[in-house]
Amino acid sequence: MATDWLGSIVSINCGESLGVYQGRVSAVDQVSQTISLTRPFHNGVKCLVPEVTFRAGDITELKILEIPGPGDSRQCGDLQQMETGIPGVGCQVGPSQNGTGKVLKKPTSSSAPQNIPRRTDMRSQDIVISPQQQCSKSYMDRHMETLTQSKGFRRRHNSWSSSSRHPNQVTPKKSGLKNGQMKSKDDECFGDDIDEIPDTDFDFEGNLALFDKAAVFEEIETYERRSGTRSRGTPNEKPARYRHDENILESEPIVYRRIVVPQNPHKEFCTDSGLVVPSVSYELHKKLLSVAEKHGLTLERRLEMTGVCASQMALSLLGGPNRLNPKNVHQRPTVALLCGPHVKGAQGISCGRHLSNHDVHVILFLPNFVKMLESITNELNLFSKTQGQQVSSVKDLPDTPVDLVINCLDCHENAFLRDQPWYKAVVDWANQNRAPVLSIDPPISEMELGIDAKWSLALGLPLPLGERAGRVYLCDIGIPQKVFQEVGINYHSPFGCKFVIPLHST
């Protein structure tokens, strides 16, 4: 009868408001339709009271997790944990017609914490009872066999062992071998008692100290040495590392001196990749340009190429894309271009035209002369079509510092220009402006410079420039290789993928 279900471990679902309770059945009252659980757990947490009582109207679902054997006579006060638990065995009760109610709690004497039974490889079953039924234990006794055939009843998993089967319990169907294997793995992983979980933390540091890394590596190395195999590197062996631009295949030895001049160079430079670039005398440089002009590299072409390379370098010095973009139209860079009445000045005017085309505010200084060179006249005509500003007096130059000063005042041959009043006035203005100076094709070191440059741009091959020339850059003006050979220079281009490269003193 109802007393046969005493001692069973059940799970009672009272809905979202009250939650789920689990415990052992201590009393079943058929008259008042109540069931009491001892040592209850509420939503997985042990309750503070030793016993709770539920009415049939409070119960939404009832599962029988464990049924005592026929020889067991467990009572509420004398409960013993079964040696093998049966998880998932239960009776599910649908919603009652009596509505919802309150949980009745009956405090009794405190008892020791209840151990959760460990699951074994025994099979389990769920019995689903229709919502119209009550959770009365006597009702279960009388109609258990009938409920097994009614609508809403279903069986899951395998049957219990014959020793732990209730007399009125229906024998369920056995599940497949695969499901049994999965259950066995679950039991091995999750079947331990929660009371057996240690309270102390795992000592990672102490456990790691037990591992002798040096001894293990020595043993592996000894084994590999004896067997003649090398499957891995030793701890002291550093693997070879390569840069992203370094070839891992063996190649011919690198020749860094690819440019050989007929005369002993006064000064040598080197590129970022280590190639040696010797300097040439002014006479050899002049001869090189003359032979190139004879073969078709005219002065106009050279001026254009020099203007493009110089403007590219100036744009980089001004900030490049970080400064010259549509968001900074209110901060246009200002460049003061100082040119003399010679070919060097024409190179500066060509550079100013390209800078003005790139939205740079260019102020061109060129003194007034009765007769100008044809190259200067042609460059001025092109410059006048830009937004650049041309001045001929030092008073028209800006009083505030500019972003960059490009110096094209000095010439290799016309040294008398340094004695002119306009030259001295422009030199004083440049030295007082405190702006960085870029010199295009400056004269050799024996000739005194009026303006100290921070950067200097050489054409084709560098001249033996002094310390006042600043950091030297070299630009490619398009002289063919055979033209170099014609003047006695064994030449191999040091530029690579660029038209302007930096040079470093050796």
Coordinates of C-alpha atoms in Angstrom, one line a residue:
M1 CA 0.0 0.0 0.0
A2 CA 1.2 3.6 0.6
T3 CA 3.7 2.4 3.2
D4 CA 5.4 0.4 0.4
W5 CA 6.7 3.7 -1.1
L6 CA 8.2 5.0 2.2
G7 CA 12.0 5.3 1.9
S8 CA 11.9 6.0 -1.9
I9 CA 13.9 8.9 -3.2
V10 CA 11.8 11.1 -5.3
S11 CA 12.0 14.4 -7.2
I12 CA 9.0 16.7 -7.0
N13 CA 8.6 19.6 -9.4
C14 CA 6.3 22.3 -8.0
G15 CA 6.5 24.7 -11.0
E16 CA 8.5 27.8 -11.6
S17 CA 7.3 29.6 -8.4
L18 CA 8.3 26.8 -5.9
G19 CA 11.0 25.0 -7.8
V20 CA 12.2 21.4 -7.6
Y21 CA 12.6 19.4 -4.4
Q22 CA 14.4 16.1 -3.9
G23 CA 14.4 13.8 -0.9
R24 CA 13.3 10.5 0.7
V25 CA 9.6 9.8 1.3
S26 CA 8.9 9.8 5.0
A27 CA 5.1 10.0 5.0
V28 CA 2.1 9.7 2.7
D29 CA -1.3 10.8 3.9
Q30 CA -4.1 9.5 1.7
V31 CA -6.8 11.4 3.5
S32 CA -5.2 14.9 3.3
Q33 CA -3.5 14.0 0.0
T34 CA 0.0 15.1 1.2
I35 CA 3.5 13.6 0.9
S36 CA 6.5 14.5 3.1
L37 CA 10.1 14.4 2.3
T38 CA 13.0 14.1 4.7
R39 CA 16.4 15.7 4.3
P40 CA 15.2 17.6 1.3
F41 CA 17.2 19.5 -1.4
H42 CA 15.6 22.6 -3.0
N43 CA 16.9 23.3 -6.6
G44 CA 20.1 21.3 -5.8
V45 CA 20.7 23.1 -2.4
K46 CA 20.1 21.4 0.9
C47 CA 17.2 22.9 2.8
L48 CA 17.6 24.3 6.3
V49 CA 14.6 22.3 7.6
P50 CA 14.9 18.5 7.9
E51 CA 11.4 17.8 6.4
V52 CA 8.9 19.4 4.0
T53 CA 5.3 18.4 3.2
F54 CA 3.6 18.9 -0.1
R55 CA -0.1 18.9 -1.1
A56 CA -1.2 17.2 -4.3
G57 CA -2.2 20.6 -5.7
D58 CA 1.3 21.9 -5.4
I59 CA 2.9 19.0 -7.4
T60 CA 3.4 19.5 -11.1
E61 CA 5.6 16.5 -11.7
L62 CA 6.8 13.7 -9.5
K63 CA 9.8 11.4 -10.3
I64 CA 10.8 8.3 -8.4
L65 CA 14.6 8.3 -8.4
E66 CA 15.1 5.2 -6.2
I67 CA 12.8 2.5 -4.9
P68 CA 13.8 0.4 -1.9
G69 CA 14.1 -3.4 -2.2
P70 CA 11.4 -5.7 -1.0
G71 CA 13.5 -6.6 2.1
D72 CA 14.2 -3.1 3.1
S73 CA 12.0 -1.5 5.7
R74 CA 13.4 2.1 5.8
Q75 CA 11.5 4.6 7.8
C76 CA 11.8 8.3 8.0
G77 CA 14.0 8.3 11.0
D78 CA 16.2 5.3 10.1
L79 CA 17.3 5.7 6.5
Q80 CA 20.3 4.1 5.0
Q81 CA 21.9 4.9 1.6
M82 CA 21.6 2.1 -1.0
E83 CA 24.8 0.7 -2.2
T84 CA 23.8 1.2 -5.9
G85 CA 21.5 4.1 -6.8
I86 CA 19.2 4.2 -9.8
P87 CA 19.2 7.6 -11.4
G88 CA 16.5 8.7 -13.7
V89 CA 13.9 6.1 -12.4
G90 CA 10.8 8.1 -11.7
C91 CA 7.1 8.7 -11.9
Q92 CA 6.2 11.9 -13.6
V93 CA 2.9 13.5 -12.6
G94 CA 1.2 16.1 -14.7
P95 CA -0.5 19.2 -13.4
S96 CA -3.1 18.7 -10.9
Q97 CA -6.7 19.9 -11.2
N98 CA -6.7 21.2 -7.7
G99 CA -4.6 24.2 -8.7
T100 CA -1.5 25.4 -7.0
G101 CA -0.9 25.7 -3.3
K102 CA 1.7 26.4 -0.7
V103 CA 4.5 24.2 0.5
L104 CA 3.9 23.0 4.0
K105 CA 7.2 22.7 6.0
K106 CA 7.3 20.6 9.2
P107 CA 10.5 21.3 11.1
T108 CA 11.8 18.2 13.0
S109 CA 15.1 17.2 14.6
S110 CA 18.2 18.0 12.5
S111 CA 20.0 15.1 11.0
A112 CA 23.3 14.4 9.1
P113 CA 23.6 15.4 5.4
Q114 CA 22.2 12.9 3.0
N115 CA 24.6 11.3 0.5
I116 CA 23.6 11.3 -3.1
P117 CA 23.5 7.7 -4.3
R118 CA 26.2 6.7 -6.8
R119 CA 24.9 5.6 -10.1
T120 CA 26.0 2.3 -11.5
D121 CA 25.5 0.6 -14.8
M122 CA 22.0 -0.5 -13.8
R123 CA 19.3 0.6 -16.2
S124 CA 16.5 3.1 -15.4
Q125 CA 13.0 3.9 -16.5
D126 CA 10.6 6.8 -16.3
I127 CA 6.9 6.3 -15.8
V128 CA 4.6 9.1 -16.9
I129 CA 1.2 9.5 -15.3
S130 CA -1.5 11.5 -16.9
P131 CA -2.3 14.9 -15.4
Q132 CA -5.7 13.7 -14.2
Q133 CA -4.1 11.4 -11.6
Q134 CA -3.1 12.2 -8.1
C135 CA 0.3 11.6 -6.5
S136 CA -1.3 9.4 -3.8
K137 CA 0.9 6.4 -3.0
S138 CA -2.1 4.1 -2.4
Y139 CA -3.4 5.1 -5.8
M140 CA -0.1 4.1 -7.4
D141 CA -0.3 0.7 -5.6
R142 CA -3.8 -0.1 -6.9
H143 CA -3.4 1.2 -10.5
M144 CA 0.2 0.8 -11.4
E145 CA -0.5 -2.1 -13.7
T146 CA -3.3 -0.1 -15.4
L147 CA -1.3 3.0 -15.8
T148 CA 1.4 1.1 -17.8
Q149 CA -1.2 0.7 -20.6
S150 CA -2.9 4.1 -20.4
K151 CA -2.4 7.1 -22.7
G152 CA 0.5 9.3 -21.7
F153 CA 2.6 6.5 -20.3
R154 CA 6.1 5.9 -21.8
R155 CA 9.1 3.9 -20.9
R156 CA 12.7 4.8 -21.1
H157 CA 16.1 3.1 -20.7
N158 CA 16.5 -0.4 -19.3
S159 CA 14.9 -2.3 -16.5
W160 CA 16.0 -2.5 -12.9
S161 CA 17.6 -5.6 -11.5
S162 CA 15.2 -8.3 -10.1
S163 CA 16.5 -7.8 -6.6
S164 CA 15.5 -4.1 -6.4
R165 CA 12.2 -4.3 -8.3
H166 CA 9.0 -3.4 -6.6
P167 CA 6.3 -6.1 -6.6
N168 CA 3.8 -3.9 -8.4
Q169 CA 6.4 -2.4 -10.8
V170 CA 6.1 -3.0 -14.5
T171 CA 9.1 -4.5 -16.2
P172 CA 10.4 -2.0 -18.8
K173 CA 12.0 -2.7 -22.2
K174 CA 15.8 -3.0 -22.4
S175 CA 17.7 -0.4 -24.4
G176 CA 20.4 -1.1 -26.8
L177 CA 24.1 -1.8 -26.1
K178 CA 25.2 1.6 -27.3
N179 CA 23.0 3.4 -24.9
G180 CA 24.3 1.2 -22.1
Q181 CA 27.9 2.1 -23.0
M182 CA 27.1 5.8 -22.9
K183 CA 25.4 5.4 -19.5
S184 CA 28.5 3.5 -18.2
K185 CA 30.8 6.4 -19.3
D186 CA 28.5 8.9 -17.6
D187 CA 28.6 7.0 -14.4
E188 CA 32.3 6.9 -14.4
C189 CA 32.5 10.7 -15.0
F190 CA 29.6 12.0 -12.9
G191 CA 28.8 9.2 -10.5
D192 CA 31.0 10.2 -7.6
D193 CA 29.5 11.3 -4.4
I194 CA 29.7 15.1 -3.9
D195 CA 30.9 14.6 -0.3
E196 CA 34.0 13.0 -1.7
I197 CA 35.1 16.2 -3.5
P198 CA 38.2 17.5 -1.7
D199 CA 38.0 20.9 -0.1
T200 CA 41.7 21.7 -0.6
D201 CA 43.0 23.3 -3.8
F202 CA 45.3 21.4 -6.0
D203 CA 49.0 22.3 -5.5
F204 CA 50.1 23.1 -9.0
E205 CA 53.5 24.5 -7.9
G206 CA 54.4 21.5 -5.8
N207 CA 53.3 19.1 -8.5
L208 CA 55.3 20.9 -11.1
A209 CA 58.4 20.8 -8.9
L210 CA 58.2 17.0 -9.2
F211 CA 58.9 17.1 -12.9
D212 CA 62.7 17.3 -13.6
K213 CA 62.7 19.0 -17.1
A214 CA 66.5 18.9 -17.5
A215 CA 66.7 15.2 -16.7
V216 CA 63.9 14.4 -19.2
F217 CA 65.6 16.3 -22.0
E218 CA 68.9 14.7 -21.2
E219 CA 67.3 11.3 -21.4
I220 CA 65.7 12.1 -24.7
E221 CA 69.0 13.5 -26.1
T222 CA 70.9 10.4 -24.9
Y223 CA 68.4 8.1 -26.6
E224 CA 68.6 10.1 -29.9
R225 CA 72.3 10.1 -29.8
R226 CA 72.5 6.3 -29.3
S227 CA 69.9 5.6 -31.9
G228 CA 71.3 8.0 -34.4
T229 CA 67.9 9.8 -34.9
R230 CA 67.2 13.5 -34.4
S231 CA 63.5 14.1 -34.4
R232 CA 63.6 17.3 -32.4
G233 CA 66.0 20.1 -31.3
T234 CA 67.7 20.1 -28.0
P235 CA 66.8 22.9 -25.5
N236 CA 70.1 24.6 -26.1
E237 CA 69.8 24.5 -29.9
K238 CA 68.4 27.6 -31.5
P239 CA 66.7 27.2 -34.9
A240 CA 67.7 29.4 -37.8
R241 CA 65.6 32.4 -38.2
Y242 CA 65.2 34.3 -41.5
R243 CA 63.8 37.8 -42.3
H244 CA 60.8 38.2 -44.5
D245 CA 63.1 39.5 -47.3
E246 CA 65.9 36.9 -46.9
N247 CA 66.3 34.0 -49.2
I248 CA 66.6 30.6 -47.5
L249 CA 68.1 29.0 -50.6
E250 CA 71.9 29.1 -51.1
S251 CA 73.0 31.7 -53.7
E252 CA 76.1 33.2 -54.9
P253 CA 78.1 35.5 -52.6
I254 CA 76.8 39.0 -52.5
V255 CA 79.0 41.6 -54.2
Y256 CA 78.6 44.9 -52.4
R257 CA 81.0 47.0 -54.6
R258 CA 79.1 47.1 -57.9
I259 CA 80.2 50.6 -58.9
V260 CA 83.8 51.2 -59.7
V261 CA 85.0 54.6 -60.8
P262 CA 88.3 55.2 -62.7
Q263 CA 89.7 57.5 -60.1
N264 CA 90.3 56.8 -56.4
P265 CA 87.2 58.2 -54.7
H266 CA 87.7 60.9 -52.1
K267 CA 84.6 59.6 -50.2
E268 CA 82.4 56.5 -50.2
F269 CA 78.9 56.0 -49.2
C270 CA 76.7 52.9 -48.7
T271 CA 73.0 52.2 -49.1
D272 CA 70.6 50.6 -46.6
S273 CA 71.3 47.2 -48.2
G274 CA 75.0 47.7 -47.9
L275 CA 75.9 48.5 -51.5
V276 CA 79.0 50.8 -51.8
V277 CA 78.4 54.0 -53.8
P278 CA 81.7 55.9 -54.4
S279 CA 81.8 59.7 -54.9
V280 CA 83.0 61.3 -58.1
S281 CA 84.8 64.5 -58.8
Y282 CA 82.9 67.5 -60.3
E283 CA 84.8 67.2 -63.6
L284 CA 83.8 63.5 -64.0
H285 CA 80.2 64.3 -63.0
K286 CA 80.1 67.1 -65.6
K287 CA 81.5 64.8 -68.3
L288 CA 78.9 62.2 -67.4
L289 CA 76.0 64.7 -67.9
S290 CA 77.5 65.9 -71.1
V291 CA 77.8 62.4 -72.6
A292 CA 74.2 61.6 -71.5
E293 CA 73.0 64.8 -73.2
K294 CA 74.8 63.9 -76.4
H295 CA 72.9 60.5 -76.4
G296 CA 69.5 62.2 -76.0
L297 CA 69.1 62.9 -72.3
T298 CA 68.7 66.6 -72.9
L299 CA 68.7 69.3 -70.3
E300 CA 64.9 69.6 -70.3
R301 CA 64.6 65.9 -69.6
R302 CA 67.1 66.1 -66.8
L303 CA 65.3 69.1 -65.3
E304 CA 62.0 67.3 -65.3
M305 CA 63.5 64.2 -63.8
T306 CA 65.3 66.1 -61.1
G307 CA 62.1 68.1 -60.3
V308 CA 60.1 64.9 -59.9
C309 CA 62.6 63.2 -57.6
A310 CA 63.2 66.4 -55.5
S311 CA 59.4 67.0 -55.1
Q312 CA 58.9 63.4 -54.0
M313 CA 61.5 63.7 -51.4
A314 CA 60.1 67.1 -50.3
L315 CA 56.6 65.6 -50.0
S316 CA 57.9 62.9 -47.8
L317 CA 59.7 65.4 -45.6
L318 CA 56.5 67.4 -45.3
G319 CA 54.6 64.5 -43.8
G320 CA 53.5 62.5 -46.8
P321 CA 49.9 61.1 -46.7
N322 CA 49.5 62.0 -43.0
R323 CA 49.8 65.7 -43.9
L324 CA 48.6 65.9 -47.4
N325 CA 45.1 64.5 -47.3
P326 CA 41.6 66.0 -47.9
K327 CA 41.1 66.3 -44.1
N328 CA 44.0 68.8 -43.7
V329 CA 43.1 71.3 -46.4
H330 CA 43.2 74.0 -43.7
Q331 CA 46.8 73.1 -42.9
R332 CA 48.5 73.3 -46.3
P333 CA 52.3 73.1 -45.9
T334 CA 54.3 76.1 -47.0
V335 CA 57.6 75.8 -48.9
A336 CA 60.1 78.6 -49.6
L337 CA 62.0 77.9 -52.8
L338 CA 65.3 79.9 -53.1
C339 CA 66.7 79.8 -56.6
G340 CA 69.6 81.5 -58.4
P341 CA 69.9 82.5 -62.1
H342 CA 71.5 79.3 -63.3
V343 CA 70.7 75.6 -64.1
K344 CA 70.5 74.7 -60.4
G345 CA 67.9 77.3 -60.1
A346 CA 65.9 75.9 -63.0
Q347 CA 66.0 72.5 -61.2
G348 CA 64.5 74.2 -58.2
I349 CA 61.7 75.8 -60.2
S350 CA 60.8 72.5 -61.7
C351 CA 60.6 71.0 -58.2
G352 CA 58.4 73.9 -57.1
R353 CA 56.0 73.4 -60.0
H354 CA 55.4 69.7 -59.0
L355 CA 55.0 70.7 -55.3
S356 CA 52.4 73.3 -56.3
N357 CA 50.5 70.7 -58.3
H358 CA 50.3 68.6 -55.1
D359 CA 48.5 71.4 -53.2
V360 CA 51.6 72.7 -51.5
H361 CA 51.9 76.5 -51.0
V362 CA 55.1 77.4 -52.8
I363 CA 56.8 80.8 -52.5
L364 CA 59.5 81.1 -55.2
F365 CA 62.3 83.5 -54.7
L366 CA 64.3 84.5 -57.9
P367 CA 66.3 87.7 -58.2
N368 CA 65.6 90.0 -61.2
F369 CA 68.1 89.8 -64.0
V370 CA 68.0 91.5 -67.4
K371 CA 68.7 88.3 -69.3
M372 CA 67.7 84.8 -68.0
L373 CA 68.8 81.4 -69.3
E374 CA 66.3 79.7 -71.6
S375 CA 65.9 76.8 -69.3
I376 CA 64.9 79.2 -66.5
T377 CA 62.5 81.1 -68.7
N378 CA 60.7 77.9 -69.8
E379 CA 60.4 76.7 -66.2
L380 CA 59.0 80.1 -65.1
N381 CA 56.4 80.0 -67.8
L382 CA 55.2 76.6 -66.5
F383 CA 55.4 77.7 -62.9
S384 CA 53.3 80.7 -63.6
K385 CA 50.4 78.4 -64.6
T386 CA 50.3 77.0 -61.0
Q387 CA 49.0 78.6 -57.8
G388 CA 52.6 79.2 -56.7
Q389 CA 53.8 82.7 -55.7
Q390 CA 56.9 84.3 -57.2
V391 CA 58.9 87.0 -55.4
S392 CA 62.1 88.8 -56.2
S393 CA 62.7 90.7 -52.9
V394 CA 63.6 89.3 -49.5
K395 CA 61.0 91.6 -48.0
D396 CA 58.3 89.6 -49.7
L397 CA 59.3 86.3 -48.0
P398 CA 57.2 85.3 -45.0
D399 CA 58.3 86.5 -41.5
T400 CA 57.0 83.3 -39.8
P401 CA 58.8 80.0 -40.1
V402 CA 57.8 77.9 -43.1
D403 CA 57.6 74.1 -43.2
L404 CA 60.6 73.6 -45.5
V405 CA 63.2 75.7 -47.3
I406 CA 64.6 74.3 -50.6
N407 CA 68.0 75.8 -51.4
C408 CA 69.0 76.1 -55.1
L409 CA 71.1 79.3 -54.7
D410 CA 74.6 77.8 -55.0
C411 CA 76.2 76.9 -58.2
H412 CA 79.4 74.9 -59.0
E413 CA 80.9 77.6 -61.3
N414 CA 79.5 81.0 -60.6
A415 CA 81.1 81.7 -57.2
F416 CA 80.9 85.4 -57.6
L417 CA 77.1 85.3 -56.9
R418 CA 77.9 84.9 -53.2
D419 CA 79.1 88.5 -53.2
Q420 CA 75.8 89.9 -54.4
P421 CA 73.6 91.8 -51.9
W422 CA 70.5 89.8 -52.7
Y423 CA 72.4 86.5 -52.0
K424 CA 73.6 87.6 -48.6
A425 CA 70.1 88.9 -47.7
V426 CA 68.5 85.6 -48.7
V427 CA 71.1 83.6 -46.7
D428 CA 70.4 85.7 -43.6
W429 CA 66.6 85.2 -44.0
A430 CA 67.0 81.4 -44.3
N431 CA 69.3 81.1 -41.3
Q432 CA 66.8 83.1 -39.2
N433 CA 63.7 81.3 -40.3
R434 CA 64.6 78.2 -38.4
A435 CA 63.0 75.9 -41.0
P436 CA 64.7 72.7 -42.1
V437 CA 66.7 73.1 -45.4
L438 CA 66.9 70.7 -48.4
S439 CA 69.7 71.4 -50.8
I440 CA 69.3 70.2 -54.4
D441 CA 72.6 69.3 -56.1
P442 CA 74.9 71.3 -53.7
P443 CA 78.5 72.1 -54.7
I444 CA 81.5 70.1 -53.5
S445 CA 82.9 70.4 -50.0
E446 CA 85.8 72.7 -51.0
M447 CA 83.4 75.5 -51.8
E448 CA 81.8 77.2 -48.8
L449 CA 78.1 77.0 -48.3
G450 CA 76.1 79.9 -47.0
I451 CA 73.1 77.9 -45.7
D452 CA 73.6 74.7 -43.6
A453 CA 71.4 72.0 -45.0
K454 CA 69.7 69.2 -43.1
W455 CA 69.3 67.1 -46.3
S456 CA 71.1 67.2 -49.6
L457 CA 70.0 65.5 -52.9
A458 CA 72.7 64.4 -55.3
L459 CA 72.1 63.5 -59.0
G460 CA 73.2 60.2 -60.5
L461 CA 76.4 59.8 -58.4
P462 CA 77.3 61.8 -55.3
L463 CA 80.0 64.4 -55.1
P464 CA 82.4 64.4 -52.1
L465 CA 80.1 66.5 -49.9
G466 CA 81.1 67.9 -46.5
E467 CA 79.4 67.8 -43.1
R468 CA 77.4 71.0 -43.8
A469 CA 75.5 69.2 -46.5
G470 CA 73.6 67.2 -43.9
R471 CA 72.3 63.7 -44.7
V472 CA 72.9 62.8 -48.4
Y473 CA 70.3 61.3 -50.7
L474 CA 70.8 60.1 -54.2
C475 CA 68.2 60.3 -57.0
D476 CA 68.1 58.5 -60.3
I477 CA 67.8 60.9 -63.2
G478 CA 67.7 58.2 -65.9
I479 CA 71.3 57.9 -67.2
P480 CA 71.7 54.6 -69.1
Q481 CA 74.3 52.1 -67.9
K482 CA 76.3 52.2 -71.1
V483 CA 76.7 56.0 -70.7
F484 CA 78.5 55.3 -67.4
Q485 CA 80.7 52.7 -69.2
E486 CA 81.5 55.3 -71.8
V487 CA 83.1 57.6 -69.3
G488 CA 84.9 54.7 -67.6
I489 CA 82.5 53.9 -64.7
N490 CA 81.6 50.3 -64.1
Y491 CA 78.0 50.9 -63.0
H492 CA 75.3 48.8 -61.5
S493 CA 72.1 50.5 -60.3
P494 CA 71.9 50.8 -56.5
F495 CA 68.3 52.1 -56.5
G496 CA 66.4 48.8 -56.5
C497 CA 62.7 49.7 -56.6
K498 CA 63.1 53.4 -55.7
F499 CA 64.1 56.6 -57.4
V500 CA 65.5 58.3 -54.2
I501 CA 67.6 56.4 -51.7
P502 CA 69.5 57.5 -48.6
L503 CA 73.3 57.3 -48.5
H504 CA 75.4 56.7 -45.3
S505 CA 79.0 57.7 -44.8
T506 CA 81.4 54.9 -44.4

